[in-house]
C-alpha positions as a Markdown table, in Angstrom:
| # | Residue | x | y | z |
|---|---|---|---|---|
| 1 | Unk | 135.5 | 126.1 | -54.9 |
| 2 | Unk | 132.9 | 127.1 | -52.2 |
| 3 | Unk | 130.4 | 126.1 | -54.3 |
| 4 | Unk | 131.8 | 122.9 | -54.7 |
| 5 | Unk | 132.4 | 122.9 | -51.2 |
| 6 | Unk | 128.4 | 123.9 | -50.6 |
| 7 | Unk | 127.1 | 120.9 | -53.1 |
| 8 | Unk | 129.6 | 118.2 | -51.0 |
| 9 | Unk | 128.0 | 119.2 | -47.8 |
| 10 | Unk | 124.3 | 119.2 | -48.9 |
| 11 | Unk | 124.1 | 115.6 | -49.0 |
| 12 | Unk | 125.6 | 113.0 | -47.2 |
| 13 | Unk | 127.7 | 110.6 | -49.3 |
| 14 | Unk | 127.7 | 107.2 | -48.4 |
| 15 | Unk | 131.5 | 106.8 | -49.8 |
| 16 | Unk | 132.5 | 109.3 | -47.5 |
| 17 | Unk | 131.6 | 107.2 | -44.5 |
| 18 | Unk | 132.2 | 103.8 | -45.6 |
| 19 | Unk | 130.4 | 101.3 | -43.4 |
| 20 | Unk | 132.6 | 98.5 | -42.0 |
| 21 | Unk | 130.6 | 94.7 | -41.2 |
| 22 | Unk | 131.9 | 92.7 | -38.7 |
| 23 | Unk | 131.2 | 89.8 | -36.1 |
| 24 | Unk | 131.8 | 89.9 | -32.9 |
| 25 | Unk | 132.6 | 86.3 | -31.9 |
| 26 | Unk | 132.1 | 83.4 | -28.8 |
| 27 | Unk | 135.6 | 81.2 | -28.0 |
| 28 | Unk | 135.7 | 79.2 | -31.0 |
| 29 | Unk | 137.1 | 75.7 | -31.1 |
| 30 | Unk | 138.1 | 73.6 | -34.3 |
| 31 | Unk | 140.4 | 71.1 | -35.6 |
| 32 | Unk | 143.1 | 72.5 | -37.9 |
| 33 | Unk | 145.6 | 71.3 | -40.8 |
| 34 | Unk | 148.9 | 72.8 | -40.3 |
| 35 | Unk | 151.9 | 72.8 | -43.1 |
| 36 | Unk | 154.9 | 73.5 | -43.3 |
| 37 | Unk | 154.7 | 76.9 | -43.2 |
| 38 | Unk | 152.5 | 79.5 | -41.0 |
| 39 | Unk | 148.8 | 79.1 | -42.5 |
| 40 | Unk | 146.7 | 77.2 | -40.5 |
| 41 | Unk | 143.8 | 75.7 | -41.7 |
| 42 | Unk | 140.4 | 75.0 | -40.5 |
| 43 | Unk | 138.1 | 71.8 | -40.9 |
| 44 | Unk | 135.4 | 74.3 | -40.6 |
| 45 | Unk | 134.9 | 77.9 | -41.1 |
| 46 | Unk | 135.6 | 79.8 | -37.5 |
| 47 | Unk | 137.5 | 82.3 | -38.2 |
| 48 | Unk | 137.5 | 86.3 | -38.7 |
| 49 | Unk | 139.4 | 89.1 | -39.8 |
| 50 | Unk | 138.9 | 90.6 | -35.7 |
| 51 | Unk | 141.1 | 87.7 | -34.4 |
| 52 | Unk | 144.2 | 89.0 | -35.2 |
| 53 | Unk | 146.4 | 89.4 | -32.6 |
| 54 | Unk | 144.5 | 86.9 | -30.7 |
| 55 | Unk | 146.4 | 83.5 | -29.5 |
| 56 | Unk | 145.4 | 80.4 | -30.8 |
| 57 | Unk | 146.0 | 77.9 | -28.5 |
| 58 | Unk | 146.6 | 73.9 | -29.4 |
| 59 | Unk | 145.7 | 71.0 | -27.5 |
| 60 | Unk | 149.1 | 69.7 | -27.2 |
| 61 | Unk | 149.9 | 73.3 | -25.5 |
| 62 | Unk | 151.5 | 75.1 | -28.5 |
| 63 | Unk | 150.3 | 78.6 | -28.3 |
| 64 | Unk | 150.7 | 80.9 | -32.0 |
| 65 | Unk | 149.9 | 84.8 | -32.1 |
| 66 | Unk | 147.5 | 85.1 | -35.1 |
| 67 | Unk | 148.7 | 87.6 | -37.4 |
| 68 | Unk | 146.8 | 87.2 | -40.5 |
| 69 | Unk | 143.5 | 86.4 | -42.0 |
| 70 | Unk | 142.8 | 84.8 | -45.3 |
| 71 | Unk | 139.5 | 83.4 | -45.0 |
| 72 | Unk | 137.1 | 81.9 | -43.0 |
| 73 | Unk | 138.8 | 78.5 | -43.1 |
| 74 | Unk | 142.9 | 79.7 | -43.4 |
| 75 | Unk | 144.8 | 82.2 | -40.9 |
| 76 | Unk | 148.4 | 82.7 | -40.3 |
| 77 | Unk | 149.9 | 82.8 | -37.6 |
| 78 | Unk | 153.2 | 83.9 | -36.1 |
| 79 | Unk | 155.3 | 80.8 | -36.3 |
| 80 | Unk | 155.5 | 77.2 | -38.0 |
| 81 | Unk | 152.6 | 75.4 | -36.8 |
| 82 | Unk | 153.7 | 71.6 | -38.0 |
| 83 | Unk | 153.7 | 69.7 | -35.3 |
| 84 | Unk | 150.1 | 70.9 | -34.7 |
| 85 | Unk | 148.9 | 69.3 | -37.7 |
| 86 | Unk | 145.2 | 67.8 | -37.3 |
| 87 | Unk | 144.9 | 68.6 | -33.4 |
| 88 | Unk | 141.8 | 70.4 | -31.7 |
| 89 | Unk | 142.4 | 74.3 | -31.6 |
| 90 | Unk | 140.9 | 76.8 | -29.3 |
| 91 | Unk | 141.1 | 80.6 | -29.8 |
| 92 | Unk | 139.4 | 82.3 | -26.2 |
| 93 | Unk | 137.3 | 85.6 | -26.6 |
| 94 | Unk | 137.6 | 88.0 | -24.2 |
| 95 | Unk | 136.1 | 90.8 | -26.1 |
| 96 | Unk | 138.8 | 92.4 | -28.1 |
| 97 | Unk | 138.1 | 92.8 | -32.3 |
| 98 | Unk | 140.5 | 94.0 | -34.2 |
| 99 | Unk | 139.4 | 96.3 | -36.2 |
| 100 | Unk | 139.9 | 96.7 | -40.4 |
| 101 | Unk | 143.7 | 98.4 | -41.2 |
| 102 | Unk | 141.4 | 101.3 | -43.2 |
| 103 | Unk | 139.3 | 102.0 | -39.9 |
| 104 | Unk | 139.7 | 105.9 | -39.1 |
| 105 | Unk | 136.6 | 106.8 | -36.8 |
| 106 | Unk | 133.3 | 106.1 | -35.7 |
| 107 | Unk | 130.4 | 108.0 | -37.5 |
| 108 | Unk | 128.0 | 107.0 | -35.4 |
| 109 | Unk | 127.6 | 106.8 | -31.7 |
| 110 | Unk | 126.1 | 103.0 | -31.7 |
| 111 | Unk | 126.7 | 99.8 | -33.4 |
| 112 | Unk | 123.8 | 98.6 | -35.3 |
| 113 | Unk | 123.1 | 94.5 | -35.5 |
| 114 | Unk | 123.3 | 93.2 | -39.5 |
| 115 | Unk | 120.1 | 93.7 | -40.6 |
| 116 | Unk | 118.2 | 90.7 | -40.7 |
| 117 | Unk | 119.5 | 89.8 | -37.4 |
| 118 | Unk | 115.9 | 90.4 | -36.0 |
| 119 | Unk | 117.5 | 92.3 | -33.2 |
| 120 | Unk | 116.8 | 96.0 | -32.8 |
| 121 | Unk | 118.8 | 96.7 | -30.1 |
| 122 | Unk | 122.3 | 98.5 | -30.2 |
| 123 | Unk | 125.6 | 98.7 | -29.2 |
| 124 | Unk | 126.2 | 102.2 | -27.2 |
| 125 | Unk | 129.4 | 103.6 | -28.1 |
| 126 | Unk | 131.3 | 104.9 | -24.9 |
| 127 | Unk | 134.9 | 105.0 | -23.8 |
| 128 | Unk | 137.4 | 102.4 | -23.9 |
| 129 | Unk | 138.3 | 102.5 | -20.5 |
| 130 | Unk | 134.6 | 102.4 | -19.1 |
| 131 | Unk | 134.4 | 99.2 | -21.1 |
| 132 | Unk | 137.4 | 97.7 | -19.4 |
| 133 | Unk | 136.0 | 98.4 | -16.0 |
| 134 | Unk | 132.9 | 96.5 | -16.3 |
| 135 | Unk | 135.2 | 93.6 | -18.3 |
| 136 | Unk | 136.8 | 93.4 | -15.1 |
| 137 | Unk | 133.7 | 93.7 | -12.6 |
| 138 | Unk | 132.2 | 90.8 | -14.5 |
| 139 | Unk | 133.2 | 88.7 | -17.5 |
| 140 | Unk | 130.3 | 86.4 | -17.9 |
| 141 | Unk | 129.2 | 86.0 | -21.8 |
| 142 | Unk | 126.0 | 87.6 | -23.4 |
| 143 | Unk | 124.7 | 90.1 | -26.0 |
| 144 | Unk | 127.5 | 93.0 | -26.3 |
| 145 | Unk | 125.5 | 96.3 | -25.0 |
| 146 | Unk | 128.5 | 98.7 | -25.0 |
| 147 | Unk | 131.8 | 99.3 | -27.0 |
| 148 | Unk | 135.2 | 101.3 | -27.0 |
| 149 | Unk | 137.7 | 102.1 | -29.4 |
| 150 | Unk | 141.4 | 101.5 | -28.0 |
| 151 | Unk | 144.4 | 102.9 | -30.4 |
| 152 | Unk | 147.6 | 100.7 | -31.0 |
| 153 | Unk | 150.8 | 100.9 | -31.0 |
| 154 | Unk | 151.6 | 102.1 | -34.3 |
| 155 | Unk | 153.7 | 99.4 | -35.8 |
| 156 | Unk | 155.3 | 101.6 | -38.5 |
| 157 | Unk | 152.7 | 100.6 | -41.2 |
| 158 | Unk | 149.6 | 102.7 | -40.2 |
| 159 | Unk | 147.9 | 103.3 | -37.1 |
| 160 | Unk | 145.2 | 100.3 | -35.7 |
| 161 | Unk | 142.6 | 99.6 | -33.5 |
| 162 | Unk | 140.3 | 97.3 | -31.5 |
| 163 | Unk | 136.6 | 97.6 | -30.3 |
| 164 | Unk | 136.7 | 96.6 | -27.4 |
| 165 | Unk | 133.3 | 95.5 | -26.0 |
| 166 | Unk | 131.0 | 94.4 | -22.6 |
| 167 | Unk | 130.1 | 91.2 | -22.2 |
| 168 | Unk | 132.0 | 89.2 | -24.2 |
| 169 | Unk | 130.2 | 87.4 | -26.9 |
| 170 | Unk | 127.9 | 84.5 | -25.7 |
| 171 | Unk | 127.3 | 83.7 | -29.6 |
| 172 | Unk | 128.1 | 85.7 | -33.4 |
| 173 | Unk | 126.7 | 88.8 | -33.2 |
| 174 | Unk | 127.1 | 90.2 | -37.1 |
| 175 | Unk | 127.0 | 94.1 | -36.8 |
């Protein structure tokens, strides 16, 4: 067994730290279908798995807690959304992501930009509450530089998280 042990930790498996890809995303507005039941549907595709929990907001006022993603185009949200059939939707970023229900922990001490992205700058890792501060010392959109990871509420099915980050997403960032 400690030989085992020895040949695990020799090499760095890529399964054991499986790398998670994610946008971090502007305010987003959209026109939406809405049935008769609690998926809302895009004309476009705007949305990501990182929004849940956010509100998506109607023009007519109506206000809906997202709380799950299908696809780029279809979300549901937390009540019928009917009478919002075919209006103009807005869902406001204020630099909160949720983060995937199989996150655990952060390998790494920086977000990396997908490649291709032509950007080789980073996202520095720090704490959440450092993050927070500087949200609320200025909330002007640009290029995330720094991130924190804030814990939920456990809601009985598993612990969850959100990255939260500073400034708040001027444009998609793909990390």
């Amino acid at each position: 067994r400690a030989g085992y042990r020895d040949f695990l930790a020799a090499h760095e498996w890529g399964f054991l730290r499986p790398r998670a890809n994610f946008t971090l995303w502007p305010t987003v507005t959209g026109t939406a279908t809405a049935g008769l039941t609690t998926t809302v549907t895009a004309t476009t595709a705007v949305f990501f798995p990182s929004m849940i929990g956010h509100s998506i907001v109607f023009t007519a006022g109506s206000t809906y807690t997202i709380t799950g993603y299908t696809s780029s185009t279809v979300i549901t949200v937390n009540s019928t959304a009917a009478a919002d059939s075919s209006k103009a939707f807005t869902i406001t970023a204020d630099g909160v992501y949720r983060m995937p229900d199989d996150y655990g922990s952060m390998y790494s001490t920086k977000i990396y930009f997908a490649a291709g992205s032509n950007d080789d700058r980073v996202i520095q890792l720090t704490s959440e509450s450092v993050v927070v501060s500087a949200l609320q010392s200025n909330a002007d959109p640009s290029r995330p530089t720094m991130a924190g990871v804030r814990p939920l509420l456990n809601d009985g099915t598993g612990q969850r998280f959100d990255l939260v980050s500073y400034p708040i997403a001027d444009q998609n960032y793909p990390t």
